[in-house]
Every structure is written in structure tokens, then in C-alpha cells.
Coordinates of C-alpha atoms and ligand atoms in Angstrom, one line a residue:
X17 CA -0.1 0.1 0.0
X18 CA 1.4 3.4 -0.9
X19 CA 1.4 5.8 2.2
X20 CA 2.9 8.8 0.7
X21 CA 3.3 10.1 -2.8
X22 CA 6.1 12.6 -3.5
X23 CA 5.3 14.9 -6.1
X24 CA 8.6 16.9 -7.4
X25 CA 9.7 18.6 -10.4
X26 CA 12.6 21.0 -9.9
X27 CA 16.1 21.3 -8.4
X28 CA 15.0 22.8 -5.3
X29 CA 12.3 20.2 -4.4
X30 CA 14.5 17.3 -5.2
X31 CA 17.2 18.7 -2.7
X32 CA 14.7 19.4 0.0
X33 CA 12.5 16.3 -0.3
X34 CA 15.5 14.0 -0.2
X35 CA 15.5 14.0 3.6
X36 CA 12.1 13.0 3.8
X37 CA 12.5 10.4 1.1
X38 CA 15.4 9.0 3.2
X39 CA 13.5 9.2 6.6
X40 CA 10.6 7.0 4.9
X41 CA 13.4 4.5 4.1
X42 CA 14.5 4.3 7.7
X43 CA 10.9 4.2 9.0
X44 CA 9.8 1.7 6.5
X45 CA 7.1 4.0 5.1
X46 CA 5.9 2.9 1.6
X47 CA 6.1 5.8 -1.1
X48 CA 6.2 6.7 -4.7
X49 CA 8.1 9.6 -6.3
X50 CA 6.1 11.3 -9.0
X51 CA 8.5 13.4 -11.2
X52 CA 6.8 16.0 -13.2
X53 CA 9.7 16.6 -15.5
X54 CA 9.4 20.5 -14.9
X55 CA 13.1 20.3 -15.0
X56 CA 14.8 17.7 -17.0
X57 CA 18.5 18.9 -18.1
X58 CA 20.8 16.7 -16.2
X59 CA 22.4 19.6 -14.5
X60 CA 19.0 20.4 -12.9
X61 CA 17.6 16.9 -12.3
X62 CA 19.4 13.7 -12.6
X63 CA 22.6 14.9 -11.0
X64 CA 20.7 15.5 -7.7
X65 CA 19.1 12.1 -7.6
X66 CA 22.5 10.5 -8.0
X67 CA 24.5 12.7 -5.4
X68 CA 21.5 12.6 -2.9
X69 CA 21.2 8.7 -3.5
X70 CA 17.4 8.9 -4.4
X71 CA 15.7 6.1 -5.9
X72 CA 14.3 6.5 -9.7
X73 CA 11.2 8.2 -9.7
X74 CA 8.2 5.7 -10.2
X75 CA 6.4 8.1 -12.7
X76 CA 8.3 10.5 -14.8
X77 CA 5.6 12.7 -16.4
X78 CA 8.2 14.3 -18.7
X79 CA 6.1 17.5 -19.0
X80 CA 9.1 19.9 -19.7
X81 CA 8.8 23.5 -20.4
X82 CA 6.0 25.6 -21.6
X83 CA 3.6 28.6 -20.4
X84 CA 2.5 28.5 -17.0
X85 CA -1.0 27.3 -18.1
X86 CA 0.0 24.4 -20.6
X87 CA 3.0 23.2 -18.2
X88 CA 0.5 23.2 -15.1
X89 CA -2.3 21.5 -17.0
X90 CA 0.0 18.7 -18.5
X91 CA 1.2 18.0 -14.8
X92 CA -2.2 18.1 -13.3
X93 CA -3.3 15.4 -15.7
X94 CA -0.2 13.3 -15.1
X95 CA -0.4 13.4 -11.0
X96 CA -4.1 12.9 -11.1
X97 CA -3.3 9.4 -13.0
X98 CA -0.5 8.8 -10.7
X99 CA -3.0 9.3 -7.6
X100 CA -5.5 7.2 -9.2
X101 CA -3.1 4.4 -9.7
X102 CA -1.3 4.5 -6.6
X103 CA -4.0 5.6 -4.1
X104 CA -1.6 7.2 -1.6
X105 CA -2.8 8.2 1.8
X106 CA -1.0 11.5 1.8
X107 CA 0.5 13.4 -1.2
X108 CA 3.5 15.6 -0.1
X109 CA 4.4 18.8 -2.3
X110 CA 7.4 21.1 -1.2
X111 CA 7.9 24.9 -1.7
X112 CA 6.2 27.0 -4.5
X113 CA 6.9 25.8 -8.1
X114 CA 4.4 24.9 -10.9
X115 CA 5.0 21.4 -10.0
X116 CA 3.8 22.3 -6.3
X117 CA 0.7 23.8 -7.7
X118 CA -0.2 20.9 -9.9
X119 CA 0.5 18.4 -7.0
X120 CA -1.7 20.4 -4.9
X121 CA -4.8 20.9 -7.4
X122 CA -4.7 17.1 -8.0
X123 CA -4.5 16.0 -4.5
X124 CA -7.0 18.1 -3.3
X125 CA -9.7 16.9 -5.5
X126 CA -9.2 13.3 -5.0
X127 CA -9.4 10.8 -2.0
X128 CA -6.1 11.4 -0.6
X129 CA -4.8 13.9 1.8
X130 CA -2.2 17.1 1.0
X131 CA 0.7 17.9 3.2
X132 CA 2.5 21.2 2.2
X133 CA 6.2 21.3 3.3
X134 CA 7.6 24.9 3.5
X135 CA 4.1 26.0 4.2
X136 CA 3.4 29.7 5.0
X137 CA 6.3 31.5 3.1
X138 CA 5.0 34.8 1.8
X139 CA 6.8 37.5 -0.4
X140 CA 3.4 39.5 -0.5
X141 CA 4.2 40.3 -3.9
X142 CA 1.5 38.7 -6.1
X143 CA 3.4 39.3 -9.3
X144 CA 5.6 36.5 -8.5
X145 CA 4.2 33.1 -9.9
X146 CA 5.8 31.6 -7.0
X147 CA 3.5 33.5 -4.6
X148 CA 0.5 32.2 -6.3
X149 CA 1.5 28.9 -6.0
X150 CA 2.3 29.0 -2.5
X151 CA -0.8 30.6 -1.5
X152 CA -3.0 28.2 -3.4
X153 CA -1.0 25.1 -2.0
X154 CA -1.6 26.3 1.5
X155 CA -5.3 26.7 1.0
X156 CA -5.6 23.3 -0.7
X157 CA -3.4 21.4 2.1
X158 CA -4.8 19.4 4.9
X159 CA -1.4 19.3 6.8
X160 CA 1.0 22.5 6.9
X161 CA 4.8 22.4 7.7
X162 CA 6.1 25.8 8.1
X163 CA 9.8 25.9 8.9
X164 CA 9.4 29.0 11.4
X165 CA 7.2 30.8 13.8
X166 CA 6.7 33.5 11.2
X167 CA 5.3 31.4 8.6
X168 CA 2.9 29.8 11.0
X169 CA 1.8 33.3 11.8
X170 CA 1.1 33.9 8.1
X171 CA -1.0 30.9 7.8
X172 CA -3.1 31.7 11.0
X173 CA -3.6 35.0 9.5
X174 CA -5.1 33.6 6.6
X175 CA -7.6 31.7 8.6
X176 CA -5.9 28.2 8.4
X177 CA -6.7 26.2 11.6
X178 CA -3.6 25.7 14.0
X179 CA -4.4 22.1 14.5
X180 CA -3.3 21.5 10.9
X181 CA 0.0 23.2 11.3
X182 CA 3.1 21.9 12.6
X183 CA 6.4 23.9 12.9
X184 CA 9.1 22.0 11.7
X185 CA 12.2 23.7 10.8
X186 CA 13.3 23.4 7.0
X187 CA 14.3 20.4 5.5
X188 CA 17.2 22.4 4.0
X189 CA 19.1 22.2 7.3
X190 CA 18.5 18.2 7.3
X191 CA 20.2 18.2 3.6
X192 CA 23.1 20.5 4.9
X193 CA 23.8 18.3 7.8
X194 CA 23.7 15.2 6.0
X195 CA 26.1 16.6 3.1
X196 CA 28.3 19.4 4.3
X197 CA 31.1 17.1 5.8
X198 CA 30.8 14.9 2.3
X199 CA 31.1 18.0 0.3
X200 CA 34.2 19.2 2.3
X201 CA 35.9 15.6 1.9
X202 CA 34.8 14.9 -1.7
X203 CA 34.2 18.2 -3.9
X204 CA 37.1 19.4 -5.8
X205 CA 35.2 22.4 -6.9
X206 CA 37.5 25.1 -5.3
X207 CA 40.3 23.7 -7.2
X208 CA 38.5 23.1 -10.7
X209 CA 37.4 26.7 -10.6
X210 CA 40.8 28.0 -9.6
X211 CA 39.2 29.4 -6.2
X212 CA 41.6 27.8 -3.7
X213 CA 42.8 30.6 -1.4
X214 CA 41.1 33.5 -3.4
X215 CA 38.6 36.0 -2.6
X216 CA 35.0 35.1 -4.2
X217 CA 31.4 35.7 -4.3
X218 CA 29.1 33.1 -5.4
X219 CA 26.2 34.2 -7.3
X220 CA 22.9 32.7 -8.3
X221 CA 20.3 34.7 -10.5
X222 CA 17.4 32.8 -12.4
X223 CA 14.2 34.4 -11.1
X224 CA 11.7 35.4 -14.0
X225 CA 11.2 38.9 -12.6
X226 CA 15.0 39.4 -12.5
X227 CA 16.4 37.7 -15.6
X228 CA 13.3 38.2 -18.0
X229 CA 13.8 41.8 -17.7
X230 CA 16.5 43.1 -19.8
X231 CA 17.2 46.2 -17.1
X232 CA 17.0 44.3 -14.3
X233 CA 19.3 41.7 -15.5
X234 CA 21.9 44.2 -16.7
X235 CA 21.4 46.1 -13.2
X236 CA 22.4 43.0 -11.2
X237 CA 25.1 42.3 -13.4
X238 CA 26.5 45.7 -12.9
X239 CA 26.0 45.5 -9.1
X240 CA 27.9 42.2 -8.9
X241 CA 30.7 44.0 -11.0
X242 CA 31.0 47.0 -8.8
X243 CA 30.9 44.7 -5.7
X244 CA 33.6 42.5 -7.0
X245 CA 35.7 45.7 -8.3
X246 CA 35.2 47.4 -4.7
X247 CA 36.6 44.3 -2.9
X248 CA 38.9 42.7 -5.4
X249 CA 36.6 39.6 -5.7
X250 CA 35.8 37.6 -8.6
X251 CA 32.0 36.8 -8.8
X252 CA 31.3 33.2 -9.8
X253 CA 27.8 32.5 -11.3
X254 CA 26.8 29.1 -11.9
X255 CA 23.9 30.0 -14.3
X256 CA 20.5 28.4 -14.5
X257 CA 19.5 27.7 -18.2
X258 CA 16.7 30.1 -18.0
X259 CA 19.2 33.0 -17.4
X260 CA 21.6 31.7 -19.7
X261 CA 18.9 31.9 -22.5
X262 CA 18.1 35.5 -21.4
X263 CA 21.8 36.4 -21.4
X264 CA 22.1 35.4 -25.1
X265 CA 18.8 36.7 -26.5
X266 CA 19.3 40.2 -24.8
X267 CA 23.0 39.9 -26.0
X268 CA 24.4 41.2 -23.0
X269 CA 28.0 41.1 -22.5
X270 CA 29.3 39.8 -19.2
X271 CA 31.2 42.3 -17.0
X272 CA 35.0 41.3 -16.3
X273 CA 34.3 40.5 -12.8
X274 CA 31.6 37.9 -13.3
X275 CA 32.5 34.5 -14.4
X276 CA 29.5 32.2 -15.5
X277 CA 30.1 28.4 -14.9
X278 CA 27.7 25.6 -15.6
X279 CA 25.1 25.0 -12.9
X280 CA 26.9 23.1 -10.0
X281 CA 26.1 19.9 -8.6
X282 CA 24.8 19.8 -5.0
X283 CA 27.9 18.9 -3.1
X284 CA 29.8 21.4 -5.3
X285 CA 27.4 24.2 -4.6
X286 CA 27.4 23.4 -0.9
X287 CA 31.2 23.6 -0.7
X288 CA 31.4 26.7 -3.0
X289 CA 28.8 28.4 -0.8
X290 CA 30.4 27.6 2.5
X291 CA 33.7 28.9 1.2
X292 CA 32.5 31.9 -0.4
X293 CA 33.2 35.6 1.4
X294 CA 29.6 36.5 0.4
X295 CA 26.4 35.1 -1.6
X296 CA 24.7 37.3 -4.1
X297 CA 21.2 35.7 -5.1
X298 CA 17.7 36.0 -6.1
X299 CA 17.1 32.3 -5.3
X300 CA 15.0 31.1 -2.2
X301 CA 16.8 28.1 -1.1
X302 CA 20.1 29.9 -1.4
X303 CA 19.4 32.7 0.9
X304 CA 18.5 29.9 3.5
X305 CA 21.8 28.0 2.8
X306 CA 24.2 31.1 3.2
X307 CA 22.3 31.8 6.4
X308 CA 22.7 28.5 7.7
X309 CA 26.3 28.4 6.8
X310 CA 27.2 31.5 8.2
X311 CA 28.1 33.4 4.9
X312 CA 26.6 36.8 4.4
X313 CA 24.0 37.1 1.7
X314 CA 22.8 39.9 -0.5
X315 CA 19.6 39.4 -2.0
X316 CA 18.8 41.1 -5.5
X317 CA 15.2 41.3 -5.1
X318 CA 12.5 43.8 -3.6
X319 CA 10.9 41.5 -1.3
X320 CA 11.8 37.9 0.3
X321 CA 9.7 35.2 1.5
X322 CA 12.6 34.3 4.0
X323 CA 12.4 37.4 6.3
X324 CA 14.1 35.5 9.0
X325 CA 17.1 35.8 7.2
X326 CA 17.3 39.5 7.1
X327 CA 15.8 39.5 10.8
X328 CA 18.8 37.5 12.2
X329 CA 21.3 40.0 10.1
X330 CA 22.3 37.2 7.8
X331 CA 20.9 38.9 4.6
X332 CA 19.9 42.5 3.0
X333 CA 17.7 43.2 0.0
X334 CA 19.1 45.4 -2.5
X335 CA 16.9 45.0 -5.5
X336 CA 18.7 45.1 -8.8
X337 CA 20.1 48.7 -8.5
X338 CA 24.0 48.7 -9.1
X339 CA 24.7 51.2 -6.1
X340 CA 22.3 49.5 -3.9
X341 CA 24.0 46.2 -4.4
X342 CA 27.5 47.6 -4.0
X343 CA 26.6 49.1 -0.6
X344 CA 24.8 46.3 0.5
X345 CA 27.5 43.9 -0.2
X346 CA 30.0 46.5 1.9
X347 CA 27.5 46.3 4.7
X348 CA 26.9 42.6 4.6
X349 CA 30.9 42.0 4.7
X350 CA 30.9 43.8 7.9
X351 CA 28.0 41.6 9.3
X352 CA 28.6 39.8 12.9
X353 CA 27.4 36.4 13.3
X354 CA 23.9 35.1 13.8
X355 CA 21.7 32.2 14.7
X356 CA 20.3 29.8 12.1
X357 CA 16.5 30.5 12.4
X358 CA 15.5 27.3 10.2
X359 CA 15.6 24.6 12.9
X360 CA 17.9 21.6 14.0
X361 CA 18.0 19.2 11.2
X362 CA 14.9 17.1 12.2
X363 CA 12.5 18.6 9.9
X364 CA 11.8 15.5 8.1
X365 CA 11.2 13.2 11.2
X366 CA 8.9 15.9 12.6
X367 CA 7.0 16.1 9.4
X368 CA 6.5 12.3 9.1
X369 CA 5.4 12.4 12.8
X370 CA 2.6 14.6 12.3
X371 CA 1.3 12.5 9.5
X372 CA -1.1 9.7 10.1
X373 CA 1.0 7.1 8.1
X374 CA 3.9 7.3 10.5
X375 CA 1.6 6.9 13.4
X376 CA 0.4 3.5 12.1
X377 CA 3.8 2.4 10.9
X378 CA 4.9 2.5 14.5
X379 CA 2.0 0.5 15.8
X380 CA 3.5 -3.1 17.1
X381 CA 1.9 -5.8 14.8
X382 CA -0.7 -8.1 16.7
Ligands
UD1_5 C1 11.5 27.1 -11.7 C2 10.3 27.8 -10.6 C3 11.1 28.6 -9.9 C4 12.3 28.0 -9.0 C5 13.2 27.3 -10.2 C6 14.1 26.6 -9.4 C7 8.0 28.0 -11.4 C8 6.9 28.9 -11.7 N1 9.2 28.5 -11.1 O1 11.9 28.1 -12.4 O2 10.1 29.0 -8.7 O3 13.0 28.8 -8.5 O4 12.4 26.5 -11.0 O5 15.4 26.3 -10.0 O6 7.6 26.9 -11.1 N2 15.0 24.8 -18.5 C9 15.9 24.2 -19.3 N3 16.0 23.0 -18.7 C10 15.3 22.5 -17.6 C11 14.4 23.2 -17.2 C12 14.3 24.7 -17.6 O7 16.8 24.4 -19.9 O8 15.5 21.3 -17.2 C13 14.9 26.2 -19.4 C14 13.9 26.3 -20.3 O9 14.3 27.2 -21.3 C15 12.6 26.9 -19.7 C16 13.4 27.8 -18.6 O10 14.5 27.3 -18.2 O11 11.7 27.6 -20.5 C17 12.4 27.9 -17.4 O12 11.9 26.8 -16.7 P1 10.7 26.7 -15.8 O13 10.6 25.3 -15.2 O14 9.6 27.3 -16.5 O15 11.1 27.5 -14.7 P2 12.5 28.1 -13.8 O16 13.0 29.1 -14.4 O17 13.3 26.7 -14.0
UDP6 N1 22.0 24.7 -6.3 C1 22.8 23.7 -6.6 N2 23.5 24.2 -8.0 C2 23.7 25.6 -8.2 C3 22.8 26.5 -7.9 C4 21.9 26.0 -6.8 O1 22.8 22.6 -6.3 O2 24.4 25.6 -9.3 C5 21.0 24.2 -5.4 C6 21.2 25.1 -3.9 O3 22.1 24.2 -3.3 C7 19.7 25.0 -3.2 C8 18.8 24.9 -4.5 O4 19.7 24.5 -5.6 O5 19.7 24.2 -2.5 C9 18.2 26.2 -4.8 O6 17.4 26.1 -6.0 P1 17.0 27.3 -6.9 O7 18.0 28.4 -6.6 O8 17.0 26.7 -8.4 O9 15.5 27.5 -6.7 P2 14.8 28.3 -5.4 O10 15.3 27.9 -4.2 O11 14.9 29.8 -5.9 O12 13.2 28.0 -5.7

């Protein structure tokens, strides 16, 4: 009998659901993995299944890229079929992508329950497709797993009952704890990129509102250049395919301090983050990882759904304005220490414990 169906489709979901899959293996909980195929390039997909030692997906819907409507609709059809065939007690989705939206919509209309991992995050910017996805997933879900008090508060404010909510911490901490030492031991990324002993900032930028807008994309690159110049640092930019395509179609010349490299494997990215002098990003997960690893972060956005990182002093919002990016970098390089607000690395266990399946799997057989 299938107890849990994991619906996932993108890089961050694979990374953040991996601790839950591994916890199911430890506890003997039966599960299936339904991969929507939203990400399909090896560098965003299979490389993470391999490194995180995850089993191959039971369903590969191979939906691929497309407009929001087409992509979400195709996933919805595929996820519905997978739920029909496997009859899971609970469907788990994580985060805020279109795969999450499709998984949430499909599950909420069927005879199964829905759990949302990383519930209650809000940027309060409804222009972001991710904000729509997370709000809808939260309002469709039966079980909510916010990482922090702050995200629980947002759920309560929207009328979600407290008995449905369990604060768990973020599974990204579980993933880091499991993989950081392995990354330090095995990853050769610093030598491969010629970064050993040198000062560098690690940058990611892929958000639609930044890289699909030529002015904002140029602005964030100019900011990275100014900050690199001011602190004699190289800016290493593992570039997401979406951003690569935009760079080419806008015909933008990279400034000299910024070096693009292929998207990094998880262990390499963890290693490169942990050793960076600073992180520049518009990613959600990367803001969290920098904060957890004690690396100062500047987020090139106007809002963040991770306000905890700003509140503890680990992160600063700079928008995509070159001067503000340069100033924020200077300020963050002087930041003191902070506490990790995202939990102790037991999020996966807490999530399973709050689900009915885990309670039953612990019953002693008669
Ligand atoms: C998606 C999520 C975003 C998340 C990101 C994680 C939505 C609305 N967006 O953005 O929240 O932060 O994943 O990385 O769900 N492409 C490839 N190979 C792939 C996948 C995409 O080359 O494997 C290219 C295609 O040109 C595609 C573009 O990237 O059109 C965008 O892909 P898409 O899945 O629409 O969104 P992401 O930008 O990846
Ligand atoms: N990541 C990675 N290699 C890279 C860039 C990011 O392994 O080159 C990982 C990173 O460790 C983090 C996750 O991808 O856990 C974040 O995913 P992304 O930025 O694509 O999505 P978001 O978190 O913004 O939704």
C-alpha cells in the first residue's frame, strides 16, 4: 500500500524532499515519487537524484517547459493519473513551483490528503508566480509544515486552523547536515574553478522577474561587477538555463569580474557556498543555505519570503540597483554572527510524525 506520494519536479524540490524520502526509508514507510519533469536537464535533475542517493522516480511525467497554463495543466493530468493508480494516503509537495501547484490541485480534488512542506512563506508580491503557487497550495492542504514561527503566523492570519499546522524547521537544514562533511571531503570544486585561497562571491540569479527583464538583469550584473571591483573579488555565477538563454537573447556582455560556470552539482554548490566570502542571489533556497552556513548574503530582489534571514542579520535586500548592491555587499561583509533560524535538522522526522501514516507504521503488529 502506498502511504506517501512525493510530487516533485525541480532542483530545489529534489534537494529539500530528499531528507523526507530518506526518513521514509529508515522508517519503512511505503512511498512513490512522481516527477513532473518540469526540470529535465541533467544539471538540474538527474545529478541531484544521483548525489542524494534517491531512487529513480516511479512516474516520470516528462512535461518539460512551457507557458504556466500548459505546463501546469499537463502536470495536473499526469499527477491525477499517478494518484489514481497508486492511491496514496498522503501527497506531499514542497515549496512554490508549478509542480507544487499541480500536485496540490490534483490531490485536493481526490480521495487523498495533501501535506505542504515549507508552508506559510509569503513575499506579499502577487506578481511572482511562486507567491500564487504557495498561497494556493497552502489553502488546498490538509497538513501544513511551516519552517518557522513567522510562517505559521502567516498561515493563521489567512484563517488556516492551528491544528493543521506543525512547525518543523526547514528540511534544507537536514540536507546540509547530511551532506556538508561529504562535500568538504569529496568536492574538488574550489580547485576545479581555481578558487583555492582566493576571494570570491558566489552568485545565482534565475528568477523570472529579474532575468526576463533586460534592465533588471543588466542592473544586477552591474551591481555584481561594482561589488567585485570594490572588494577585489571574482563573482562566480553558476548559471541556470533560463538565465543563460536570456543573457544570449538580450545579447548582454558579461562584466569582467563576473564568471559564469555551468550549474553546479549539489555537493559542489554546498562547498562553494560554505567557502565564499559572500553570496549574491535571487534564489529562495540559496538565501537559506547562506544563512545556515554563516555566509553573508545580499538578495537582489525587492522582497523576500525568507524574512528570518534579514531579521537575524544574515541577509539584506538590494533590488537590482547597482549602487544598492555595492552598498549592501559592503555592509554585509561587516556583518557579525547570527543564529540559524531554520531549525535543528530534524524537520523530516517531525513532518512524518505529524502524518497519520507514521503513527500507524509505529504500531506493534498483533
Ligand atoms: C522554476 C520555478 C522557480 C524555481 C526554479 C528552481 C516556477 C514558476 N518557477 O523556475 O520558482 O526557483 O524552478 O530552479 O515553477 N530549462 C532548461 N532545462 C530545464 C528546465 C528549464 O533549459 O531542465 C529552461 C527552459 O528554457 C525553460 C526555462 O528554463 O523555458 C524556465 O524553466 P521553468 O521550469 O519554466 O522555470 P524555472 O525558471 O526553472
Ligand atoms: N543549487 C545547486 N547548484 C547550483 C545552484 C543551486 O545545487 O548551481 C542548489 C542550492 O544548493 C539550493 C537549490 O539549488 O539548495 C536552490 O534552487 P534554486 O535556486 O534553483 O531554486 P529556488 O530555491 O529559488 O526555488
